[in-house]
Tab-separated table of C-alpha atoms in Angstrom:
chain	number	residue	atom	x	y	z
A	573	UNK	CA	4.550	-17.281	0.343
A	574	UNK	CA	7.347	-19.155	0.372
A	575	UNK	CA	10.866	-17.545	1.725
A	576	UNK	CA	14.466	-19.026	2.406
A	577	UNK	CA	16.979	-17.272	4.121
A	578	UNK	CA	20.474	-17.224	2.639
A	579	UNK	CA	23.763	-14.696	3.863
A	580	UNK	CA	25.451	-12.011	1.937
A	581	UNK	CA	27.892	-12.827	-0.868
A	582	UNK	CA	31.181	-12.103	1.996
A	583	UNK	CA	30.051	-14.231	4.715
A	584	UNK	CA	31.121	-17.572	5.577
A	585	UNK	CA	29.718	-18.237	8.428
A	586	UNK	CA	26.195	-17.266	10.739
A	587	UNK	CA	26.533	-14.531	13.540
A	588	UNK	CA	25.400	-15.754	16.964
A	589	UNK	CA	22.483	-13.308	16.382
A	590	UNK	CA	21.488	-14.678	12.670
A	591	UNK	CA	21.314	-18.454	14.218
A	592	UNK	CA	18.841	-17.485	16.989
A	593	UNK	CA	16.740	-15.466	14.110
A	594	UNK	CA	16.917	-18.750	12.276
A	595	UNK	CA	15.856	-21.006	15.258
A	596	UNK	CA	12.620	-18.511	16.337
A	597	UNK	CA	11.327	-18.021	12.322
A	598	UNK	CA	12.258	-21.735	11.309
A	599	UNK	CA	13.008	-20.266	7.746
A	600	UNK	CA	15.072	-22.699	5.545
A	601	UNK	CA	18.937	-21.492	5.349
A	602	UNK	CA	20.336	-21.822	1.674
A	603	UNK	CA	24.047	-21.647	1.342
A	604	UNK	CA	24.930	-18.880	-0.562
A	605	UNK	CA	27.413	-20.458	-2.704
A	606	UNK	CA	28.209	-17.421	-4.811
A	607	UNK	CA	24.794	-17.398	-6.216
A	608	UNK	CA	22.555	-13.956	-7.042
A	609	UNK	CA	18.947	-14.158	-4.561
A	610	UNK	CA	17.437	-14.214	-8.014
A	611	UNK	CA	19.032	-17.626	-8.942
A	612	UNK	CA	18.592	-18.707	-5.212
A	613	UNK	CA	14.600	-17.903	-5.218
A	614	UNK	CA	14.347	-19.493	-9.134
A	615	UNK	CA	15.946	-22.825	-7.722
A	616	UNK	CA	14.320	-23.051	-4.579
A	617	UNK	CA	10.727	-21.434	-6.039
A	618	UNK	CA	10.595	-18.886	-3.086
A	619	UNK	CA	8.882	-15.638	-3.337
A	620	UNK	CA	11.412	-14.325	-0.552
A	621	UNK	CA	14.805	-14.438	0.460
A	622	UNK	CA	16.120	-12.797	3.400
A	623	UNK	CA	19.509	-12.214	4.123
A	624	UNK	CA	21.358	-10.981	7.452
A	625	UNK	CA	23.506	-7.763	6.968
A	626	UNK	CA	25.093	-6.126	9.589
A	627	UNK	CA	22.564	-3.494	9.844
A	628	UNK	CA	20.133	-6.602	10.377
A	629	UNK	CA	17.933	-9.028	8.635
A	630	UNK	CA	16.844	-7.451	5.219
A	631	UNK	CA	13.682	-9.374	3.425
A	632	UNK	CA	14.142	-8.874	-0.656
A	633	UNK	CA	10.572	-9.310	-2.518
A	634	UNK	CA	11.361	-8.892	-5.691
A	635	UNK	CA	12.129	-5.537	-6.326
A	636	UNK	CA	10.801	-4.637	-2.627
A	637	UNK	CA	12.967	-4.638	0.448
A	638	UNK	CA	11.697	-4.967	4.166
A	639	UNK	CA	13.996	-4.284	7.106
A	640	UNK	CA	13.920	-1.989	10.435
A	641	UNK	CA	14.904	1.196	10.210
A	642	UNK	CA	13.351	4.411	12.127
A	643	UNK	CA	11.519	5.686	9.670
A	644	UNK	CA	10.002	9.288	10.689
A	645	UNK	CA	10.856	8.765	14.245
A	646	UNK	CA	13.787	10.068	14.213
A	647	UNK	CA	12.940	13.369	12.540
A	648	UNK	CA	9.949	13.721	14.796
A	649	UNK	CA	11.618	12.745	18.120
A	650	UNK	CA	14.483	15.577	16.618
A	651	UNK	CA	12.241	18.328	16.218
A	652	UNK	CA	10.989	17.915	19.447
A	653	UNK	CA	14.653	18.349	20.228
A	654	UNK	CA	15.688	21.234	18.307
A	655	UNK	CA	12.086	23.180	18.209
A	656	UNK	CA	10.156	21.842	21.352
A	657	UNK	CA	7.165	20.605	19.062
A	658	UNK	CA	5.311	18.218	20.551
A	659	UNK	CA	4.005	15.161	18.728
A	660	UNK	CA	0.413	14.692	17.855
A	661	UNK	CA	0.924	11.046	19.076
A	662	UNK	CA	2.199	12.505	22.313
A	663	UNK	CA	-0.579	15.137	23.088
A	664	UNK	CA	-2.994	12.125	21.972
A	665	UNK	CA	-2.000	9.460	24.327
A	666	UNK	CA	-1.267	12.520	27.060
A	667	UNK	CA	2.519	10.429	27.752
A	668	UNK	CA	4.302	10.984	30.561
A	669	UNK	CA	7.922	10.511	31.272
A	670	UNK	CA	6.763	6.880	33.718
A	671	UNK	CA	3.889	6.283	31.119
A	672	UNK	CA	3.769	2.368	30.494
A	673	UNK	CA	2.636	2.196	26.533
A	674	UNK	CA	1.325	-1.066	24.525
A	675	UNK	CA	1.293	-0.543	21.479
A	676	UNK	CA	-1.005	-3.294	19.582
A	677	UNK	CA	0.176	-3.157	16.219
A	678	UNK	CA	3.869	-2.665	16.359
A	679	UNK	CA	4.802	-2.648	12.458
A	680	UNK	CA	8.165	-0.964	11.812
A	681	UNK	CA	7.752	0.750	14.940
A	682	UNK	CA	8.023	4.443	14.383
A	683	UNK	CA	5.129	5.234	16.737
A	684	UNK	CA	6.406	3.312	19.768
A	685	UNK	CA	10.277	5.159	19.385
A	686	UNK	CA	8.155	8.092	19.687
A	687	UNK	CA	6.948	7.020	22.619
A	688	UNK	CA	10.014	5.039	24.085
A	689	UNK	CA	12.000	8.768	23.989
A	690	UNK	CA	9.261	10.396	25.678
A	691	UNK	CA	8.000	7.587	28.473
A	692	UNK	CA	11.626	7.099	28.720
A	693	UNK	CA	10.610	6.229	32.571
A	694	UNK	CA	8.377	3.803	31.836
A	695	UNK	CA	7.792	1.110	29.506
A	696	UNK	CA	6.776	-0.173	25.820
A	697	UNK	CA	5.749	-3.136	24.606
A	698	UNK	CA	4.741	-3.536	20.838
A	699	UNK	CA	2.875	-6.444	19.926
A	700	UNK	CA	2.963	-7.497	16.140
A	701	UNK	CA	1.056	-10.638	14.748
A	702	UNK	CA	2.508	-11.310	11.632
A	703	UNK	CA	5.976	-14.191	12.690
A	704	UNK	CA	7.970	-12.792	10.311
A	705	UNK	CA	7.467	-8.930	10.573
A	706	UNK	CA	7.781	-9.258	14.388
A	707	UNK	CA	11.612	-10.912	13.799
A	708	UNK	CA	12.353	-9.204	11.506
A	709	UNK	CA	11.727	-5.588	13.348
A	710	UNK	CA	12.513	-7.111	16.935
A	711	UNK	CA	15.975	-8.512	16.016
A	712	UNK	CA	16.682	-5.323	13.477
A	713	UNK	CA	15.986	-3.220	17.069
A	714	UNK	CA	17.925	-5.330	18.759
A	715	UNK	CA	21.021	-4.920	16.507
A	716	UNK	CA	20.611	-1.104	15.460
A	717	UNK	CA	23.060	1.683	16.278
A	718	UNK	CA	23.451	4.969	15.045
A	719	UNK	CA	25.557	8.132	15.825
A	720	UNK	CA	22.675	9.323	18.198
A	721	UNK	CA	22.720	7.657	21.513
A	722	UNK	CA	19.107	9.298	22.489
A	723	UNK	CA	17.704	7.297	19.695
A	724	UNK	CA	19.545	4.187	19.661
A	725	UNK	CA	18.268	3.990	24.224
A	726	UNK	CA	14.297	4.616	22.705
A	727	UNK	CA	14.702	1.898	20.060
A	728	UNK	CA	16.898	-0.454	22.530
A	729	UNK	CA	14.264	-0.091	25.452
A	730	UNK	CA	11.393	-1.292	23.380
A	731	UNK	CA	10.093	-4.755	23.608
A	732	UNK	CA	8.758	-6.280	20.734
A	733	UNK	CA	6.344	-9.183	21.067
A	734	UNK	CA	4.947	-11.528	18.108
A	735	UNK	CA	1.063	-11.946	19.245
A	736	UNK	CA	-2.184	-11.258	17.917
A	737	UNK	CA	-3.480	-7.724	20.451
A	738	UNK	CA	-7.044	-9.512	21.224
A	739	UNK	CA	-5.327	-12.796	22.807
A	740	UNK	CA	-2.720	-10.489	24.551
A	741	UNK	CA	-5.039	-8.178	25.647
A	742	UNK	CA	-7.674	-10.835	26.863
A	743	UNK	CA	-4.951	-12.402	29.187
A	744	UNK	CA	-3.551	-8.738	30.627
A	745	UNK	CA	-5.295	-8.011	33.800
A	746	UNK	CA	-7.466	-5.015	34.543
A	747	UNK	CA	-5.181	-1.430	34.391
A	748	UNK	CA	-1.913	-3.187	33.211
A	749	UNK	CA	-0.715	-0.238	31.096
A	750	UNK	CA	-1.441	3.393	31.344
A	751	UNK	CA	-2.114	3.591	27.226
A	752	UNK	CA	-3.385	1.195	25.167
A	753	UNK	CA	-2.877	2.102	21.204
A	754	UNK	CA	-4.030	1.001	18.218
A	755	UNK	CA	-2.684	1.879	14.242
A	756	UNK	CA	-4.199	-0.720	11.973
A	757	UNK	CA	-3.719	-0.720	8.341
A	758	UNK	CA	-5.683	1.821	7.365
A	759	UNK	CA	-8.869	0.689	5.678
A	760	UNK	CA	-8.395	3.361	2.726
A	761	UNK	CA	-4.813	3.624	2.673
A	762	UNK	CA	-2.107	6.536	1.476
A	763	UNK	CA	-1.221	4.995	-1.590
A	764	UNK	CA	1.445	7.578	-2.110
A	765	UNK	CA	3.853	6.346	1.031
A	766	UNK	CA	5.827	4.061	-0.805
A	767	UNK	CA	7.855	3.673	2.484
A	768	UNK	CA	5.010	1.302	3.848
A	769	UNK	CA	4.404	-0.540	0.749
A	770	UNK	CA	7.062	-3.745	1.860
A	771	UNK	CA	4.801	-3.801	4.884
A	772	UNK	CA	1.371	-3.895	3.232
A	773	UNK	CA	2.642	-7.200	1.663
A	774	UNK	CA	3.091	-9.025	5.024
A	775	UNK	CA	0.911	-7.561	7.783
A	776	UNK	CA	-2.308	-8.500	9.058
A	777	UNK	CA	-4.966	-6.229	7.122
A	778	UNK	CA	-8.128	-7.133	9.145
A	779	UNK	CA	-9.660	-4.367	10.974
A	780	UNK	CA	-10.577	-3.955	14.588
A	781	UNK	CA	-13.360	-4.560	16.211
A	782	UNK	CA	-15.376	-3.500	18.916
A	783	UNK	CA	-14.375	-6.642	21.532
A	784	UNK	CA	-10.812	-5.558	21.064
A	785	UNK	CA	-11.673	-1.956	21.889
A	786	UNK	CA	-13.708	-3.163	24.570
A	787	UNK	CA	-10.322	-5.283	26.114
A	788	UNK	CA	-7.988	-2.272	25.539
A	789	UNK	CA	-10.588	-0.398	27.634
A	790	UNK	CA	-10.415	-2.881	30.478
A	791	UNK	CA	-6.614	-2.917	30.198
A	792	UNK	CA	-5.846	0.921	29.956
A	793	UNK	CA	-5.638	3.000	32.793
A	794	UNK	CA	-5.919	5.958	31.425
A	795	UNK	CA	-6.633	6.269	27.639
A	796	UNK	CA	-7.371	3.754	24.494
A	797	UNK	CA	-6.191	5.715	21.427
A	798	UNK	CA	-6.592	4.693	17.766
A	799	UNK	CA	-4.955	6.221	14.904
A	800	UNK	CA	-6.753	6.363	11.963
A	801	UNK	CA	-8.276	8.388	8.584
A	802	UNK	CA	-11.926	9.615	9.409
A	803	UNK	CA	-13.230	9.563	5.699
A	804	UNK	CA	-12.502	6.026	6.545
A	805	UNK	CA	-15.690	5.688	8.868
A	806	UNK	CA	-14.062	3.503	11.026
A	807	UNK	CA	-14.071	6.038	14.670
A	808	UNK	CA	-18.011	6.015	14.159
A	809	UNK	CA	-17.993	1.987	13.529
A	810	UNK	CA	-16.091	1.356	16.611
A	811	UNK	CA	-18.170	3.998	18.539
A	812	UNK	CA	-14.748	6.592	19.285
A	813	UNK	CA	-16.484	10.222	19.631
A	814	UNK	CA	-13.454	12.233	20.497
A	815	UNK	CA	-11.037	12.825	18.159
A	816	UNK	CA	-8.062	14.630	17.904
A	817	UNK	CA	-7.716	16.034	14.229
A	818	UNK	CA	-5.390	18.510	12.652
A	819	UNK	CA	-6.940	20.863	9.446
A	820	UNK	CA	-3.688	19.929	7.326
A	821	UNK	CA	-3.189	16.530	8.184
A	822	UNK	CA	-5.834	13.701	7.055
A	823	UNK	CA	-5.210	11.238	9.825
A	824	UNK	CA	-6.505	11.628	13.453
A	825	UNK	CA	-6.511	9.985	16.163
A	826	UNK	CA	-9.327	8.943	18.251
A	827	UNK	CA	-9.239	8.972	22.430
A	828	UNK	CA	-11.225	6.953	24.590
A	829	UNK	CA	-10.468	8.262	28.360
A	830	UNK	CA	-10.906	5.373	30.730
């Protein structure tokens, strides 16, 4: 796929934060010149243009947009405010306020806010192996600010790395973080959340395997947890027997205590 990188139709020059964006993707930048993307994209024969807003760097596909934003975090990190429910990602992954959390497949993040608010003692580190997801989320972190200070601290203390989880994990030592967590694209997916659909174009759809479970075990000093559909067969391929599963919900997620 082919993308260029262009500004909006009001700016005339690149924000400090749009150049370094620029330098760590290496994406082409078109002048604007006035132009609609769709003329841009038709003369330059990219599938892809991406342009910096203020909000951050928004990637148009067509008629499909991808850009950071916190998704369901923010209603799940608020009812845990208003109502004291606690999250099933939570309860899974037993977090603590000093809990050190790696998430291995970052995405648009939504699980590792969760966690940020919570661990808000420790640390989290999202990995994400697709170049251009990773910027894109990392710098839209980096840049985002809302009226709610407790969520703008979660997303602000999260650090978002662009690396494939088996080559990070393999070069972690023994016990480096307390949870080790895995959400892969699921291998029969919810068709009806449109929200992820921008994302299913870009990330990395190959499933895990049992070496990478086996190096999140090493890792983890307390749990590996994957998130995941059961119909999908994929806890008994990986050889996960204890899962955590709710009657009304169709994902579960899968503990390994280490």
């Amino acid at each position: 796929m082919k993308i260029i990188a262009t500004t909006t139709q009001s700016q005339t020059t690149l924000c400090p934060e749009y150049k370094q964006f620029l330098e760590e993707t290496g994406l082409p930048f078109i002048p604007r010149e006035r132009r609609s993307l769709e003329a841009i994209a038709r003369e330059q024969e990219a599938q892809a243009v991406l342009v910096w807003q203020a909000s951050g760097p928004i990637l148009h596909m067509g008629l499909e947009r991808f850009f950071f934003h916190p998704s369901m975090a923010k209603n799940r990190i608020a009812s845990y405010r208003q109502l004291g429910t606690i999250d099933p990602l939570i309860k899974a992954c037993a977090l603590e306020a000093d809990s050190s959390f790696l998430d291995c497949t970052l995405g648009l993040g939504a699980d590792s806010i969760v966690a940020a608010y919570y661990a808000h003692e420790g640390r989290v580190v999202g990995l994400e192996s697709s170049p251009l997801i990773a910027a894109i989320v990392k710098w839209g972190m980096k840049v985002y600010h809302s009226k709610m200070s407790w969520l703008n601290q979660a997303i602000h203390s999260i650090q978002a790395v662009n690396a494939e989880h088996y080559d990070y994990l393999r070069k972690l030592e023994d016990n480096s973080f307390d949870i080790v967590y895995f959400d892969p694209m699921f291998r029969k997916p919810r068709y009806k959340s449109t929200a992820l659909a921008p994302l299913r174009l870009l990330a990395n759809h190959q499933a895990l395997s049992r070496e990478v479970i086996a190096e999140a075990c090493r890792v983890a000093r307390k749990r590996v947890v994957v998130k995941e559909m059961p119909v999908s067969r994929e806890f008994e391929r990986l050889g996960i027997e204890q899962l955590m599963e709710n009657p009304n919900n169709p994902i579960a997620f899968g503990v390994i205590q280490v």
